[in-house]
Amino acid sequence: MTESQLRPPPLVEPAPGLTNQEIRRYSRHLIIPDINIEGQRRMRNAKVLCIGAGGLGSPVAMYLAAAGVGTLGLVDFDVVDETNLQRQIIHGQSDLGKKKLDSAEESIKEINPFVNVVKHETFVRSDNALELFRDYDLIIDGSDNFPTRYLVNDACVLLGKPYVWGSIFRFDGQLSVFWADHGPCYRCLFPEPPPPGMVPSCAEGGVLGMLCGTIGSLQTTEAIKLITGTGDLMIGRMLVYDALEMKFRELKVRKDPECPVCGKNPTVTELIDYDAFCGVTPDVADAAAQSQLTPKEVKALLDAGRDVAVIDVREPHEWDIVHLEGAKLIPMNDVVDRVSEIPQNGDVIVMCKVGQRSANVLQWLHSIGLTHVKHLAGGIDAWAREVDPGLPRY
Ligand SMILES: [Zn+2]
């Protein structure tokens, strides 16, 4: 890695002088020789877009605001839910039910009223990403899904903008800065999205709350270094954090000359929506669509006194939180070994949390001839929503 790759010039020109009030507010930055008043003026002129006001977006937005970034764009479409509060620290109890954008804006204004907050209430899509990103100096990704990551990467490559990437799962975090003009992009590392159905969503995988703070703070650090031209960037490097072992490792990321978007002969020349990749394969979706029962239909069977075998394919620790009375636990990965426990006829229903794992299990059971098996659409989440509101949600 050459010096020019690790240390590109500052991304942002300095704003005119700071007011006395700003000088006081940012004094602990101004007395760091490598930042000084010029770096602070660059921050004031900076326009940063943060995708998502959730787990990573919370610390990112709060620290960017406190640091004095002039314009902070936020992209989100969600409302604050109780399950968010364990990690999304920009929101609080009194924000439940509010739009995340509004809740985040209130917190940001409380931290630093000088920040101009721009709210984009939308999904990032192939038909809006370029326009959304165009006015910003850099993009920070706080999303938790692959379709958005590929879209953000490709849009950043096409626009020549740096992409500060972070990802979190359970106890593991990752970080890098992708900037095709100075080093590799995300697709140099992961050319294509993972196979459909192989990716647990954040809602199913879980994440240690404070991991968001660790990775989000590191993303913000890289953003401030990019803006001010300070230090060595994470370009061409990936940080891998294991909170259980409390270890940070670093991997080299090389620019791939054959990269589908930033290589010599790019095949990705416009943005693609990868909606299908996060859910299930078309085969699985097909099997599920033809053999699913709604919670109300399942309840009607049970109420009618039918002998229904309900097979729960979630994990034991999920079962311990909540399960349906009379159901049988066979975790998804044990289904092949324990297939003999699944009744060969009658009413058999597989279920999970949201209906994704059960759809995969269903397709496999059908493929070995157990075509009488059906699955519970929407899983225990839908069951709690539609027929038993007293059940705990997780
Ligand atoms: Zn690339």
Short mmCIF file of C-alpha atoms and ligand atoms in Angstrom, two decimals:
data_model
loop_
_atom_site.label_atom_id
_atom_site.label_comp_id
_atom_site.label_asym_id
_atom_site.label_seq_id
_atom_site.Cartn_x
_atom_site.Cartn_y
_atom_site.Cartn_z
CA MET A 1 0.00 0.00 0.00
CA THR A 2 1.54 3.30 -1.02
CA GLU A 3 1.40 6.44 1.03
CA SER A 4 -0.93 8.15 -1.47
CA GLN A 5 -3.45 5.34 -1.04
CA LEU A 6 -3.42 5.39 2.75
CA ARG A 7 -3.22 9.16 2.96
CA PRO A 8 -5.27 10.85 0.30
CA PRO A 9 -5.54 14.64 0.63
CA PRO A 10 -8.29 16.01 2.91
CA LEU A 11 -11.70 15.30 1.43
CA VAL A 12 -13.25 18.63 2.38
CA GLU A 13 -12.15 22.25 2.00
CA PRO A 14 -12.13 24.32 5.20
CA ALA A 15 -15.12 26.52 6.00
CA PRO A 16 -14.45 30.19 6.77
CA GLY A 17 -13.45 31.00 10.37
CA LEU A 18 -15.19 29.64 13.45
CA THR A 19 -17.25 31.76 15.84
CA ASN A 20 -16.11 32.23 19.43
CA GLN A 21 -18.84 29.86 20.53
CA GLU A 22 -17.62 27.19 18.13
CA ILE A 23 -14.02 27.68 19.24
CA ARG A 24 -15.07 27.05 22.83
CA ARG A 25 -17.20 24.02 21.92
CA TYR A 26 -14.50 22.34 19.85
CA SER A 27 -11.49 23.41 21.93
CA ARG A 28 -10.38 19.83 22.69
CA HIS A 29 -10.10 19.21 18.96
CA LEU A 30 -8.44 22.55 18.22
CA ILE A 31 -5.55 21.82 20.59
CA ILE A 32 -4.73 18.50 18.89
CA PRO A 33 -1.93 19.54 16.52
CA ASP A 34 -3.03 17.12 13.77
CA ILE A 35 -6.60 18.44 13.78
CA ASN A 36 -6.27 22.11 14.80
CA ILE A 37 -8.56 24.89 13.67
CA GLU A 38 -8.17 24.00 10.01
CA GLY A 39 -9.36 20.43 10.58
CA GLN A 40 -12.31 21.71 12.56
CA ARG A 41 -13.19 24.11 9.72
CA ARG A 42 -13.09 21.16 7.32
CA MET A 43 -15.51 19.27 9.60
CA ARG A 44 -17.84 22.22 9.57
CA ASN A 45 -17.90 22.18 5.78
CA ALA A 46 -18.32 18.40 5.60
CA LYS A 47 -21.48 16.70 4.40
CA VAL A 48 -21.75 13.13 5.63
CA LEU A 49 -24.53 10.70 4.80
CA CYS A 50 -25.28 7.93 7.27
CA ILE A 51 -27.39 5.03 6.02
CA GLY A 52 -29.68 3.94 8.83
CA ALA A 53 -30.43 5.48 12.24
CA GLY A 54 -30.18 2.14 14.03
CA GLY A 55 -27.45 0.19 15.81
CA LEU A 56 -24.42 1.58 13.96
CA GLY A 57 -26.16 4.78 12.88
CA SER A 58 -26.75 5.79 16.52
CA PRO A 59 -23.12 6.19 17.63
CA VAL A 60 -22.09 7.36 14.16
CA ALA A 61 -24.64 10.19 14.11
CA MET A 62 -24.06 11.16 17.75
CA TYR A 63 -20.27 11.34 17.47
CA LEU A 64 -20.34 13.08 14.10
CA ALA A 65 -22.72 15.64 15.57
CA ALA A 66 -20.66 16.15 18.71
CA ALA A 67 -17.50 16.44 16.61
CA GLY A 68 -19.01 19.32 14.63
CA VAL A 69 -19.70 17.88 11.21
CA GLY A 70 -21.66 20.63 9.43
CA THR A 71 -24.24 18.62 7.51
CA LEU A 72 -25.40 15.21 8.58
CA GLY A 73 -27.76 13.32 6.28
CA LEU A 74 -29.69 10.36 7.66
CA VAL A 75 -31.49 7.73 5.62
CA ASP A 76 -34.15 5.70 7.42
CA PHE A 77 -37.78 4.70 7.04
CA ASP A 78 -38.40 2.85 10.30
CA VAL A 79 -40.07 3.73 13.59
CA VAL A 80 -38.54 3.20 17.04
CA ASP A 81 -39.49 -0.18 18.50
CA GLU A 82 -38.82 -1.61 21.95
CA THR A 83 -36.42 -4.22 20.54
CA ASN A 84 -34.22 -1.36 19.23
CA LEU A 85 -33.43 0.20 22.59
CA GLN A 86 -30.88 -2.44 23.68
CA ARG A 87 -28.39 -0.98 21.18
CA GLN A 88 -29.79 2.04 19.29
CA ILE A 89 -28.75 4.60 21.86
CA ILE A 90 -29.78 7.66 19.88
CA HIS A 91 -33.40 6.67 20.74
CA GLY A 92 -34.99 6.40 24.16
CA GLN A 93 -38.08 5.16 25.93
CA SER A 94 -40.13 8.27 25.11
CA ASP A 95 -39.32 7.83 21.40
CA LEU A 96 -41.18 4.53 21.03
CA GLY A 97 -43.43 4.70 18.00
CA LYS A 98 -41.75 7.84 16.62
CA LYS A 99 -39.99 7.90 13.26
CA LYS A 100 -36.33 7.11 13.83
CA LEU A 101 -35.42 10.15 11.75
CA ASP A 102 -37.34 12.49 14.06
CA SER A 103 -36.06 10.84 17.20
CA ALA A 104 -32.47 10.95 15.91
CA GLU A 105 -32.80 14.59 14.90
CA GLU A 106 -33.96 15.54 18.40
CA SER A 107 -30.98 13.78 19.98
CA ILE A 108 -28.54 15.35 17.52
CA LYS A 109 -29.91 18.86 18.11
CA GLU A 110 -29.57 18.30 21.84
CA ILE A 111 -25.93 17.25 21.40
CA ASN A 112 -25.03 20.02 18.95
CA PRO A 113 -27.53 22.60 17.65
CA PHE A 114 -25.03 23.77 15.00
CA VAL A 115 -25.45 20.59 12.94
CA ASN A 116 -27.67 20.77 9.89
CA VAL A 117 -29.66 17.51 9.89
CA VAL A 118 -31.08 16.37 6.56
CA LYS A 119 -33.68 13.63 6.85
CA HIS A 120 -34.21 11.22 3.95
CA GLU A 121 -37.21 9.05 4.72
CA THR A 122 -36.68 6.29 2.21
CA PHE A 123 -35.01 2.98 1.41
CA VAL A 124 -31.77 3.20 -0.55
CA ARG A 125 -32.76 1.84 -3.97
CA SER A 126 -31.18 1.55 -7.36
CA ASP A 127 -33.33 4.40 -8.67
CA ASN A 128 -32.51 6.90 -5.91
CA ALA A 129 -29.03 6.08 -4.57
CA LEU A 130 -27.00 8.21 -6.99
CA GLU A 131 -29.17 11.27 -6.46
CA LEU A 132 -29.21 10.70 -2.70
CA PHE A 133 -25.42 10.39 -2.45
CA ARG A 134 -24.40 13.06 -4.95
CA ASP A 135 -24.29 16.03 -2.56
CA TYR A 136 -22.39 14.25 0.20
CA ASP A 137 -18.63 13.98 0.66
CA LEU A 138 -18.70 10.45 2.06
CA ILE A 139 -21.14 7.70 2.90
CA ILE A 140 -21.19 5.75 6.16
CA ASP A 141 -23.06 2.48 6.04
CA GLY A 142 -25.02 1.58 9.13
CA SER A 143 -27.33 -0.84 7.36
CA ASP A 144 -27.67 -4.48 8.36
CA ASN A 145 -28.36 -6.13 5.04
CA PHE A 146 -26.53 -7.24 1.93
CA PRO A 147 -28.73 -5.62 -0.73
CA THR A 148 -28.02 -2.17 0.74
CA ARG A 149 -24.29 -2.86 1.09
CA TYR A 150 -23.89 -3.77 -2.58
CA LEU A 151 -26.00 -0.84 -3.64
CA VAL A 152 -24.06 1.63 -1.48
CA ASN A 153 -20.74 0.25 -2.69
CA ASP A 154 -21.67 0.40 -6.35
CA ALA A 155 -23.10 3.90 -6.06
CA CYS A 156 -19.95 5.09 -4.25
CA VAL A 157 -17.72 3.59 -6.96
CA LEU A 158 -19.78 5.19 -9.73
CA LEU A 159 -19.64 8.57 -7.96
CA GLY A 160 -16.00 8.26 -6.82
CA LYS A 161 -16.91 8.68 -3.15
CA PRO A 162 -15.43 6.95 -0.10
CA TYR A 163 -17.59 4.32 1.60
CA VAL A 164 -17.02 3.70 5.31
CA TRP A 165 -18.23 0.18 5.92
CA GLY A 166 -18.98 -1.56 9.18
CA SER A 167 -20.76 -4.77 10.01
CA ILE A 168 -21.84 -6.44 13.23
CA PHE A 169 -23.11 -9.88 14.16
CA ARG A 170 -23.41 -11.32 17.67
CA PHE A 171 -19.87 -10.74 19.09
CA ASP A 172 -18.12 -9.99 15.78
CA GLY A 173 -17.49 -6.69 14.07
CA GLN A 174 -15.76 -5.65 10.86
CA LEU A 175 -14.60 -2.34 9.47
CA SER A 176 -13.02 -1.00 6.31
CA VAL A 177 -12.92 2.06 4.07
CA PHE A 178 -13.66 1.35 0.42
CA TRP A 179 -12.68 4.01 -2.08
CA ALA A 180 -12.13 2.80 -5.62
CA ASP A 181 -10.13 5.93 -6.56
CA HIS A 182 -7.51 5.08 -3.95
CA GLY A 183 -7.89 1.33 -3.26
CA PRO A 184 -10.28 -1.62 -3.33
CA CYS A 185 -14.07 -1.51 -3.15
CA TYR A 186 -16.42 -3.85 -1.30
CA ARG A 187 -16.84 -6.03 -4.38
CA CYS A 188 -13.07 -6.49 -4.67
CA LEU A 189 -13.48 -8.37 -1.39
CA PHE A 190 -16.94 -9.90 -1.90
CA PRO A 191 -17.68 -9.83 -5.67
CA GLU A 192 -21.23 -11.16 -5.43
CA PRO A 193 -23.87 -11.26 -2.71
CA PRO A 194 -24.04 -14.51 -0.70
CA PRO A 195 -26.43 -17.25 -1.84
CA PRO A 196 -30.07 -16.58 -1.07
CA GLY A 197 -31.36 -17.99 2.18
CA MET A 198 -27.86 -18.29 3.65
CA VAL A 199 -27.91 -14.97 5.47
CA PRO A 200 -29.60 -14.62 8.83
CA SER A 201 -31.11 -11.19 9.23
CA CYS A 202 -29.98 -9.07 12.17
CA ALA A 203 -33.35 -9.83 13.76
CA GLU A 204 -32.61 -13.57 13.69
CA GLY A 205 -28.88 -13.50 14.42
CA GLY A 206 -28.74 -11.13 17.34
CA VAL A 207 -26.08 -8.58 18.21
CA LEU A 208 -24.38 -7.59 21.44
CA GLY A 209 -25.62 -4.03 22.00
CA MET A 210 -22.33 -2.30 22.76
CA LEU A 211 -20.67 -3.87 19.70
CA CYS A 212 -22.54 -1.15 17.77
CA GLY A 213 -20.69 1.46 19.82
CA THR A 214 -17.30 -0.11 19.12
CA ILE A 215 -17.74 -0.43 15.36
CA GLY A 216 -19.78 2.79 14.98
CA SER A 217 -17.06 4.80 16.79
CA LEU A 218 -14.41 3.30 14.54
CA GLN A 219 -16.46 4.23 11.45
CA THR A 220 -16.79 7.78 12.74
CA THR A 221 -13.04 7.94 13.41
CA GLU A 222 -12.33 7.01 9.79
CA ALA A 223 -14.86 9.59 8.59
CA ILE A 224 -13.16 12.38 10.56
CA LYS A 225 -9.73 11.25 9.28
CA LEU A 226 -11.04 11.30 5.70
CA ILE A 227 -12.53 14.77 6.12
CA THR A 228 -9.43 16.28 7.70
CA GLY A 229 -6.77 14.27 5.85
CA THR A 230 -5.36 12.98 9.13
CA GLY A 231 -3.56 9.69 9.77
CA ASP A 232 -3.57 6.38 7.89
CA LEU A 233 -6.95 5.29 6.61
CA MET A 234 -8.42 1.78 6.59
CA ILE A 235 -8.17 1.74 2.79
CA GLY A 236 -7.00 -1.68 1.61
CA ARG A 237 -7.30 -3.05 5.14
CA MET A 238 -10.09 -4.77 7.00
CA LEU A 239 -10.33 -4.77 10.77
CA VAL A 240 -11.88 -7.88 12.34
CA TYR A 241 -13.00 -7.51 15.94
CA ASP A 242 -13.86 -10.47 18.16
CA ALA A 243 -15.45 -9.20 21.36
CA LEU A 244 -15.46 -12.63 23.00
CA GLU A 245 -11.69 -13.01 22.65
CA MET A 246 -11.24 -9.22 22.85
CA LYS A 247 -8.97 -9.34 19.82
CA PHE A 248 -8.54 -7.07 16.83
CA ARG A 249 -7.01 -8.57 13.71
CA GLU A 250 -6.20 -6.88 10.44
CA LEU A 251 -6.49 -8.36 6.97
CA LYS A 252 -5.13 -6.94 3.74
CA VAL A 253 -7.69 -6.19 1.04
CA ARG A 254 -6.32 -5.93 -2.47
CA LYS A 255 -7.86 -4.15 -5.39
CA ASP A 256 -9.09 -6.82 -7.80
CA PRO A 257 -8.32 -5.92 -11.43
CA GLU A 258 -11.25 -8.19 -12.37
CA CYS A 259 -13.63 -6.52 -9.90
CA PRO A 260 -17.13 -6.41 -11.42
CA VAL A 261 -17.57 -2.74 -10.58
CA CYS A 262 -14.16 -1.05 -10.12
CA GLY A 263 -12.02 -3.39 -12.29
CA LYS A 264 -10.67 -2.90 -15.81
CA ASN A 265 -13.74 -4.32 -17.53
CA PRO A 266 -16.63 -3.68 -15.18
CA THR A 267 -19.80 -5.71 -15.70
CA VAL A 268 -21.76 -3.69 -13.15
CA THR A 269 -22.22 -0.33 -14.83
CA GLU A 270 -25.52 0.63 -13.27
CA LEU A 271 -27.16 0.01 -9.92
CA ILE A 272 -28.94 -3.27 -9.17
CA ASP A 273 -31.58 -4.01 -6.54
CA TYR A 274 -30.70 -7.23 -4.75
CA ASP A 275 -33.98 -7.58 -2.87
CA ALA A 276 -34.16 -11.32 -3.44
CA PHE A 277 -30.83 -12.07 -1.81
CA CYS A 278 -31.74 -11.51 1.78
CA GLY A 279 -34.78 -13.73 1.90
CA VAL A 280 -35.16 -17.16 0.39
CA THR A 281 -34.49 -18.70 -3.03
CA PRO A 282 -37.29 -18.76 -5.60
CA ASP A 283 -37.59 -22.57 -5.05
CA VAL A 284 -38.07 -22.12 -1.35
CA ALA A 285 -40.45 -19.21 -1.81
CA ASP A 286 -42.46 -21.36 -4.20
CA ALA A 287 -42.70 -24.31 -1.81
CA ALA A 288 -43.63 -21.95 0.99
CA ALA A 289 -46.28 -20.11 -0.97
CA GLN A 290 -48.07 -23.34 -1.87
CA SER A 291 -47.95 -24.93 1.57
CA GLN A 292 -48.38 -22.21 4.12
CA LEU A 293 -51.00 -21.61 6.76
CA THR A 294 -51.69 -18.28 8.41
CA PRO A 295 -51.70 -18.11 12.22
CA LYS A 296 -55.49 -17.87 12.13
CA GLU A 297 -55.75 -21.03 10.00
CA VAL A 298 -53.45 -22.95 12.34
CA LYS A 299 -55.39 -21.76 15.37
CA ALA A 300 -58.65 -22.88 13.74
CA LEU A 301 -57.18 -26.39 13.28
CA LEU A 302 -56.10 -26.53 16.92
CA ASP A 303 -59.42 -25.12 18.18
CA ALA A 304 -61.27 -27.76 16.16
CA GLY A 305 -59.43 -30.40 18.23
CA ARG A 306 -57.42 -31.71 15.28
CA ASP A 307 -54.27 -33.62 16.13
CA VAL A 308 -51.71 -31.17 14.75
CA ALA A 309 -47.95 -31.77 15.01
CA VAL A 310 -46.20 -28.40 15.33
CA ILE A 311 -42.45 -28.64 14.73
CA ASP A 312 -40.48 -25.61 15.90
CA VAL A 313 -37.17 -25.33 14.01
CA ARG A 314 -35.72 -22.41 15.98
CA GLU A 315 -32.77 -22.73 18.39
CA PRO A 316 -33.15 -23.93 22.01
CA HIS A 317 -32.32 -20.45 23.40
CA GLU A 318 -35.16 -19.00 21.32
CA TRP A 319 -37.50 -21.78 22.45
CA ASP A 320 -36.69 -20.82 26.05
CA ILE A 321 -37.91 -17.26 25.44
CA VAL A 322 -41.27 -18.32 24.06
CA HIS A 323 -42.85 -21.32 22.36
CA LEU A 324 -46.26 -22.66 21.51
CA GLU A 325 -47.81 -25.16 23.90
CA GLY A 326 -47.63 -28.69 22.54
CA ALA A 327 -45.01 -27.84 19.92
CA LYS A 328 -41.88 -29.97 19.47
CA LEU A 329 -38.40 -28.46 19.19
CA ILE A 330 -36.21 -29.73 16.34
CA PRO A 331 -33.64 -27.00 15.51
CA MET A 332 -33.18 -26.47 11.79
CA ASN A 333 -29.69 -27.99 11.73
CA ASP A 334 -30.95 -31.19 13.41
CA VAL A 335 -33.88 -31.78 11.07
CA VAL A 336 -31.95 -34.07 8.73
CA ASP A 337 -30.79 -36.32 11.61
CA ARG A 338 -34.16 -36.31 13.34
CA VAL A 339 -36.43 -36.53 10.31
CA SER A 340 -37.87 -39.81 11.63
CA GLU A 341 -39.54 -37.82 14.40
CA ILE A 342 -41.68 -35.95 11.87
CA PRO A 343 -45.06 -37.68 11.40
CA GLN A 344 -45.46 -39.34 7.98
CA ASN A 345 -49.03 -38.14 7.60
CA GLY A 346 -51.69 -35.95 9.17
CA ASP A 347 -51.41 -32.24 9.94
CA VAL A 348 -47.75 -31.30 10.31
CA ILE A 349 -46.70 -27.67 10.56
CA VAL A 350 -43.12 -26.36 10.77
CA MET A 351 -42.53 -22.96 12.28
CA CYS A 352 -39.72 -20.56 13.27
CA LYS A 353 -39.44 -16.87 14.22
CA VAL A 354 -40.41 -15.09 11.00
CA GLY A 355 -41.03 -17.92 8.52
CA GLN A 356 -37.67 -17.92 6.72
CA ARG A 357 -36.05 -20.93 8.36
CA SER A 358 -39.30 -22.89 8.33
CA ALA A 359 -39.65 -22.20 4.58
CA ASN A 360 -36.18 -23.66 3.99
CA VAL A 361 -36.97 -26.72 6.11
CA LEU A 362 -40.31 -27.09 4.32
CA GLN A 363 -38.67 -27.15 0.93
CA TRP A 364 -36.26 -29.88 2.04
CA LEU A 365 -39.03 -31.98 3.61
CA HIS A 366 -41.04 -31.71 0.38
CA SER A 367 -37.96 -32.71 -1.61
CA ILE A 368 -37.73 -36.02 0.31
CA GLY A 369 -41.42 -36.76 -0.20
CA LEU A 370 -42.99 -35.35 2.96
CA THR A 371 -45.29 -33.18 0.88
CA HIS A 372 -48.06 -33.13 3.49
CA VAL A 373 -45.97 -30.79 5.68
CA LYS A 374 -46.98 -27.12 5.77
CA HIS A 375 -45.37 -24.10 7.42
CA LEU A 376 -46.59 -21.26 9.58
CA ALA A 377 -46.38 -18.04 7.53
CA GLY A 378 -44.63 -15.29 9.46
CA GLY A 379 -43.56 -17.61 12.28
CA ILE A 380 -44.13 -17.01 15.96
CA ASP A 381 -43.85 -13.25 15.37
CA ALA A 382 -46.98 -13.35 13.22
CA TRP A 383 -48.66 -15.74 15.67
CA ALA A 384 -48.12 -13.24 18.52
CA ARG A 385 -49.35 -10.38 16.33
CA GLU A 386 -52.45 -12.05 14.97
CA VAL A 387 -53.80 -14.60 17.42
CA ASP A 388 -52.03 -14.30 20.79
CA PRO A 389 -50.99 -10.73 21.64
CA GLY A 390 -50.12 -11.82 25.18
CA LEU A 391 -47.02 -13.73 23.99
CA PRO A 392 -43.64 -12.05 24.54
CA ARG A 393 -41.96 -10.76 21.37
CA TYR A 394 -38.23 -10.86 20.84
ZN ZN B 1 -13.75 -3.28 -6.67
#
